[in-house]
């Protein structure tokens, strides 16, 4: 996506004295036209009439969601922000604004404006103004981004219906390949690294999929199979995924692509989407990978038409 | 405030398998009727027609905003939640819902339901449903609470006008006295400790003050003088505070009360509020402590009608 300016940012409230507020002033200077109306006890937003408010909060913690040896600070800021915006995409919501809660250790204070630059890039790309936040000192670098959006009919996880097909955007497996390379002490290739460091929230794709009859949607940040399990649970249905149809980056197996965490692509269900037209209009990959069936709730991975063992999703609480 | 049930909570989305989701299920069981519609990629809320959305995010980090030797886990959860709700009060907004981002170290995992109980108590007291959140492992216990509310006309910091008077709710100095006792290796007295551990978001008071013509408002979590400096900066006016009128708990000097951080009382400006009627109707203290004047922007503390040196506000970035 090209960088776009937020329309009509509101002036910020004048801040009082103090080191914390000097730091906030530095961040606001970096955010420029991407921030709007910051500085009161809370931010004020207008939800379009007849639309519902959609809100999601997402935390990125040093050592859990990223390692500082892997990413530049601007990438840490970008990625944390994109992760939250991706949850708005999963609801087919249009961004209204975001608030940024930043825990900044002393060792990272020099990098605050680099973090801010990454946050700004993600905000700007999704045309989502930064409307407020909270900044605190602490021992561990951490960002909690709360993204607010709106939609007439938000896309839930719970609307999948037997007979629907399952679609996924983009090519999977890049972030997982990058993490495997880092964990093995190697440098990931540039494409895999970019897939990890610079995920793109699929907001335009989500709006287009919703308008084409999507019945359920989720972003697959826990991995395709793990997140489809949530759709199956929420919708009370069974999902069959054809392993050989899972779209993937070069050098990654279909099973790796099926379980790769840290993806920010979308999986949606819909009765019938014209994939070719979608790809032409949106300029991005969309692949039909399976179907919703009646039967016991869950996700089944199939190869050559037969069920195979399901790889587990990505779970921070299993890792630690 | 007595505990009140949230009206008509929405059912939660069915969650998929995994340890993280087992933990979320345990929290939801603890939250019961105080939580609503949790489990999708994002929460959905309805902002009342003709009202604006008000949103605030607030982080509480172990070792910065509290010490675990000082507070029970339920109090840590309560206090973090009340701090965010207090920012809604400062805007004279009625709560709509909140999302909870919890970073939970392994050592605190057994205490997750105690944290949840405290969060639930604060949510319930302010009739603010818990609508979603994010939970992650990490090395430092941290809660980022994002509170959402609405108001026809949110109360800004920037509306104070020369001729207005300055009012503050409650009695100041308790939390500061508790912190001083702890830092000196002593036990604070029960009343001061309760003022620190169990602050009450002044939502009802804020709505009543707004309806009585308040022109600006702020919660004084950085201390009375520090936060009035923000009102002065935002409104471009000068504030005179009469030291001897600052309402305070027993055993605390007026200067200590003026600079005590971690207060969650409200300071508002208004042309003329009938203090006695307010106190009778709301059952809480309200004190006129000063006035807005023209002249150089800032806050001036006065004793016997003469300017004295202004104590600094509370700033985490000055402390570290």
Coordinates of N, CA and C in Angstrom, one line a residue, chain A residues 101-185:
Chain A
X101 N -0.2 2.2 23.9 CA 0.3 2.1 25.3 C 1.7 1.6 25.2
X102 N 2.7 2.4 25.5 CA 4.1 2.0 25.3 C 4.8 1.9 26.7
X103 N 5.4 0.8 26.9 CA 6.3 0.6 28.1 C 7.7 0.6 27.6
X104 N 8.4 1.7 28.0 CA 9.7 2.0 27.4 C 10.8 1.9 28.5
X105 N 11.6 0.9 28.5 CA 12.8 0.8 29.4 C 13.8 1.9 29.1
X106 N 14.6 2.3 30.1 CA 15.6 3.3 29.9 C 16.5 3.0 28.7
X107 N 16.8 1.7 28.5 CA 17.8 1.3 27.4 C 17.2 1.6 26.0
X108 N 15.9 1.7 26.0 CA 15.2 1.9 24.7 C 14.8 3.3 24.4
X109 N 15.1 4.2 25.4 CA 14.5 5.6 25.3 C 15.1 6.3 24.1
X110 N 16.3 6.0 23.7 CA 16.9 6.7 22.5 C 16.2 6.2 21.3
X111 N 15.6 5.1 21.4 CA 14.9 4.5 20.2 C 13.5 4.8 20.1
X112 N 13.0 5.7 21.0 CA 11.6 6.0 21.1 C 11.1 6.5 19.7
X113 N 11.8 7.4 19.1 CA 11.3 8.0 17.9 C 11.4 7.0 16.7
X114 N 12.3 6.0 16.8 CA 12.3 4.9 15.8 C 11.1 4.1 15.9
X115 N 10.8 3.7 17.2 CA 9.5 3.0 17.4 C 8.3 3.8 16.9
X116 N 8.3 5.1 17.2 CA 7.2 5.9 16.7 C 7.1 6.0 15.2
X117 N 8.3 6.0 14.5 CA 8.3 6.0 13.1 C 7.6 4.8 12.5
X118 N 7.9 3.6 13.1 CA 7.2 2.3 12.7 C 5.7 2.3 12.9
X119 N 5.4 2.8 14.1 CA 3.9 2.9 14.4 C 3.3 3.8 13.4
X120 N 3.9 5.0 13.1 CA 3.4 5.9 12.2 C 3.2 5.3 10.8
X121 N 4.2 4.5 10.4 CA 4.1 3.9 9.0 C 2.9 3.0 8.9
X122 N 2.7 2.1 9.9 CA 1.5 1.2 9.9 C 0.2 2.0 10.0
X123 N 0.2 3.0 10.8 CA -1.0 3.8 11.0 C -1.4 4.5 9.7
X124 N -0.4 5.1 9.0 CA -0.5 5.8 7.8 C -1.0 4.9 6.7
X125 N -0.4 3.7 6.6 CA -0.7 2.8 5.5 C -2.2 2.3 5.6
X126 N -2.7 2.2 6.8 CA -4.1 1.8 7.0 C -5.0 3.0 7.2
X127 N -4.5 4.2 7.0 CA -5.3 5.4 7.2 C -6.0 5.4 8.6
X128 N -5.2 5.1 9.6 CA -5.8 5.0 11.0 C -5.1 6.0 11.9
X129 N -5.7 7.1 12.2 CA -5.0 8.1 13.0 C -4.7 7.6 14.4
X130 N -3.6 8.1 14.9 CA -3.2 7.9 16.3 C -3.9 8.9 17.2
X131 N -4.8 8.5 18.1 CA -5.6 9.5 18.8 C -5.2 9.6 20.3
X132 N -4.4 8.8 20.7 CA -4.0 8.9 22.2 C -3.1 7.8 22.6
X133 N -2.8 7.7 23.9 CA -2.0 6.7 24.4 C -1.5 6.9 25.8
X134 N -0.6 6.1 26.2 CA 0.0 6.1 27.5 C 1.4 5.7 27.4
X135 N 2.3 6.4 28.1 CA 3.7 6.0 28.0 C 4.2 5.8 29.4
X136 N 4.9 4.8 29.7 CA 5.4 4.5 31.0 C 6.8 3.9 31.0
X137 N 7.6 4.1 32.0 CA 8.9 3.4 32.1 C 8.6 2.0 32.5
X138 N 9.6 1.1 32.5 CA 9.5 -0.3 32.8 C 10.7 -1.1 32.5
X139 N 10.7 -2.3 32.8 CA 11.9 -3.1 32.6 C 11.9 -3.9 31.3
X140 N 10.7 -4.0 30.7 CA 10.6 -4.8 29.4 C 9.9 -3.9 28.4
X141 N 10.5 -3.8 27.2 CA 9.8 -3.1 26.1 C 8.5 -3.8 25.7
X142 N 7.4 -3.1 25.7 CA 6.1 -3.6 25.4 C 5.2 -2.6 24.8
X143 N 4.5 -3.0 23.8 CA 3.5 -2.1 23.2 C 2.1 -2.8 23.2
X144 N 1.1 -2.1 23.7 CA -0.2 -2.5 23.6 C -1.0 -1.5 22.7
X145 N -1.4 -2.0 21.5 CA -2.1 -1.1 20.6 C -3.5 -1.5 20.6
X146 N -4.4 -0.5 20.8 CA -5.8 -0.7 20.8 C -6.3 0.0 19.5
X147 N -6.9 -0.8 18.6 CA -7.4 -0.3 17.4 C -8.9 -0.2 17.4
X148 N -9.4 0.9 16.9 CA -10.9 1.1 16.9 C -11.3 1.3 15.4
X149 N -12.4 0.6 15.1 CA -12.9 0.7 13.7 C -14.4 0.7 13.8
X150 N -15.0 0.7 12.6 CA -16.5 0.6 12.5 C -16.9 -0.2 11.3
X151 N -18.1 -0.7 11.4 CA -18.7 -1.5 10.3 C -20.2 -1.5 10.5
X152 N -20.9 -1.5 9.4 CA -22.3 -1.7 9.4 C -22.6 -3.1 10.0
X153 N -21.9 -4.1 9.4 CA -22.1 -5.5 9.9 C -20.7 -6.1 10.0
X154 N -20.1 -6.1 11.3 CA -18.8 -6.6 11.5 C -18.8 -8.1 11.1
X155 N -17.7 -8.6 10.6 CA -17.6 -10.0 10.2 C -17.1 -10.8 11.4
X156 N -18.0 -11.7 11.8 CA -17.7 -12.5 13.0 C -16.9 -13.8 12.6
X157 N -16.5 -14.5 13.7 CA -15.9 -15.9 13.4 C -17.0 -16.9 13.4
X158 N -18.2 -16.5 13.7 CA -19.3 -17.5 14.1 C -20.3 -17.7 13.0
X159 N -20.0 -17.2 11.8 CA -21.1 -17.3 10.7 C -20.8 -18.3 9.7
X160 N -19.8 -19.2 9.8 CA -19.5 -20.2 8.8 C -20.6 -21.2 8.8
X161 N -21.0 -21.7 7.6 CA -22.2 -22.5 7.4 C -21.8 -23.7 6.5
X162 N -22.2 -24.9 6.8 CA -22.0 -26.0 5.9 C -22.3 -25.6 4.4
X163 N -21.5 -26.0 3.5 CA -21.6 -25.6 2.1 C -20.7 -24.4 1.7
X164 N -20.3 -23.6 2.7 CA -19.4 -22.5 2.4 C -18.0 -23.1 2.0
X165 N -17.3 -22.3 1.3 CA -15.9 -22.6 1.0 C -15.0 -21.8 1.9
X166 N -13.7 -22.2 2.0 CA -12.7 -21.5 2.8 C -11.7 -20.9 1.9
X167 N -11.4 -19.6 2.1 CA -10.4 -18.9 1.3 C -9.3 -18.3 2.2
X168 N -8.2 -18.2 1.7 CA -7.1 -17.5 2.4 C -6.4 -16.5 1.5
X169 N -6.0 -15.3 2.1 CA -5.3 -14.3 1.3 C -3.8 -14.6 1.3
X170 N -3.1 -14.1 0.3 CA -1.6 -14.1 0.3 C -1.0 -15.5 0.2
X171 N 0.3 -15.5 0.6 CA 1.1 -16.7 0.6 C 1.6 -17.0 2.0
X172 N 1.4 -18.2 2.5 CA 1.8 -18.5 3.9 C 3.2 -19.0 4.1
X173 N 3.6 -19.0 5.3 CA 4.9 -19.7 5.6 C 6.1 -18.8 5.8
X174 N 6.0 -17.6 5.3 CA 7.2 -16.7 5.3 C 7.7 -16.4 6.7
X175 N 6.7 -15.9 7.6 CA 7.2 -15.5 9.0 C 7.7 -16.7 9.7
X176 N 7.1 -17.9 9.5 CA 7.6 -19.1 10.2 C 9.0 -19.5 9.7
X177 N 9.2 -19.3 8.4 CA 10.6 -19.6 7.9 C 11.6 -18.7 8.5
X178 N 11.2 -17.4 8.6 CA 12.1 -16.4 9.2 C 12.5 -16.8 10.6
X179 N 11.5 -17.1 11.4 CA 11.7 -17.5 12.8 C 12.6 -18.7 12.9
X180 N 12.3 -19.7 12.1 CA 13.1 -20.9 12.1 C 14.6 -20.6 11.8
X181 N 14.8 -19.7 10.8 CA 16.2 -19.3 10.5 C 16.9 -18.6 11.7
X182 N 16.2 -17.7 12.3 CA 16.7 -16.9 13.4 C 17.1 -17.9 14.5
X183 N 16.1 -18.8 14.8 CA 16.3 -19.7 15.9 C 17.5 -20.7 15.7
X184 N 17.8 -20.9 14.4 CA 18.9 -21.8 14.0 C 20.2 -20.9 13.9
X185 N 20.2 -19.7 14.3 CA 21.4 -18.8 14.3 C 21.7 -18.3 12.9

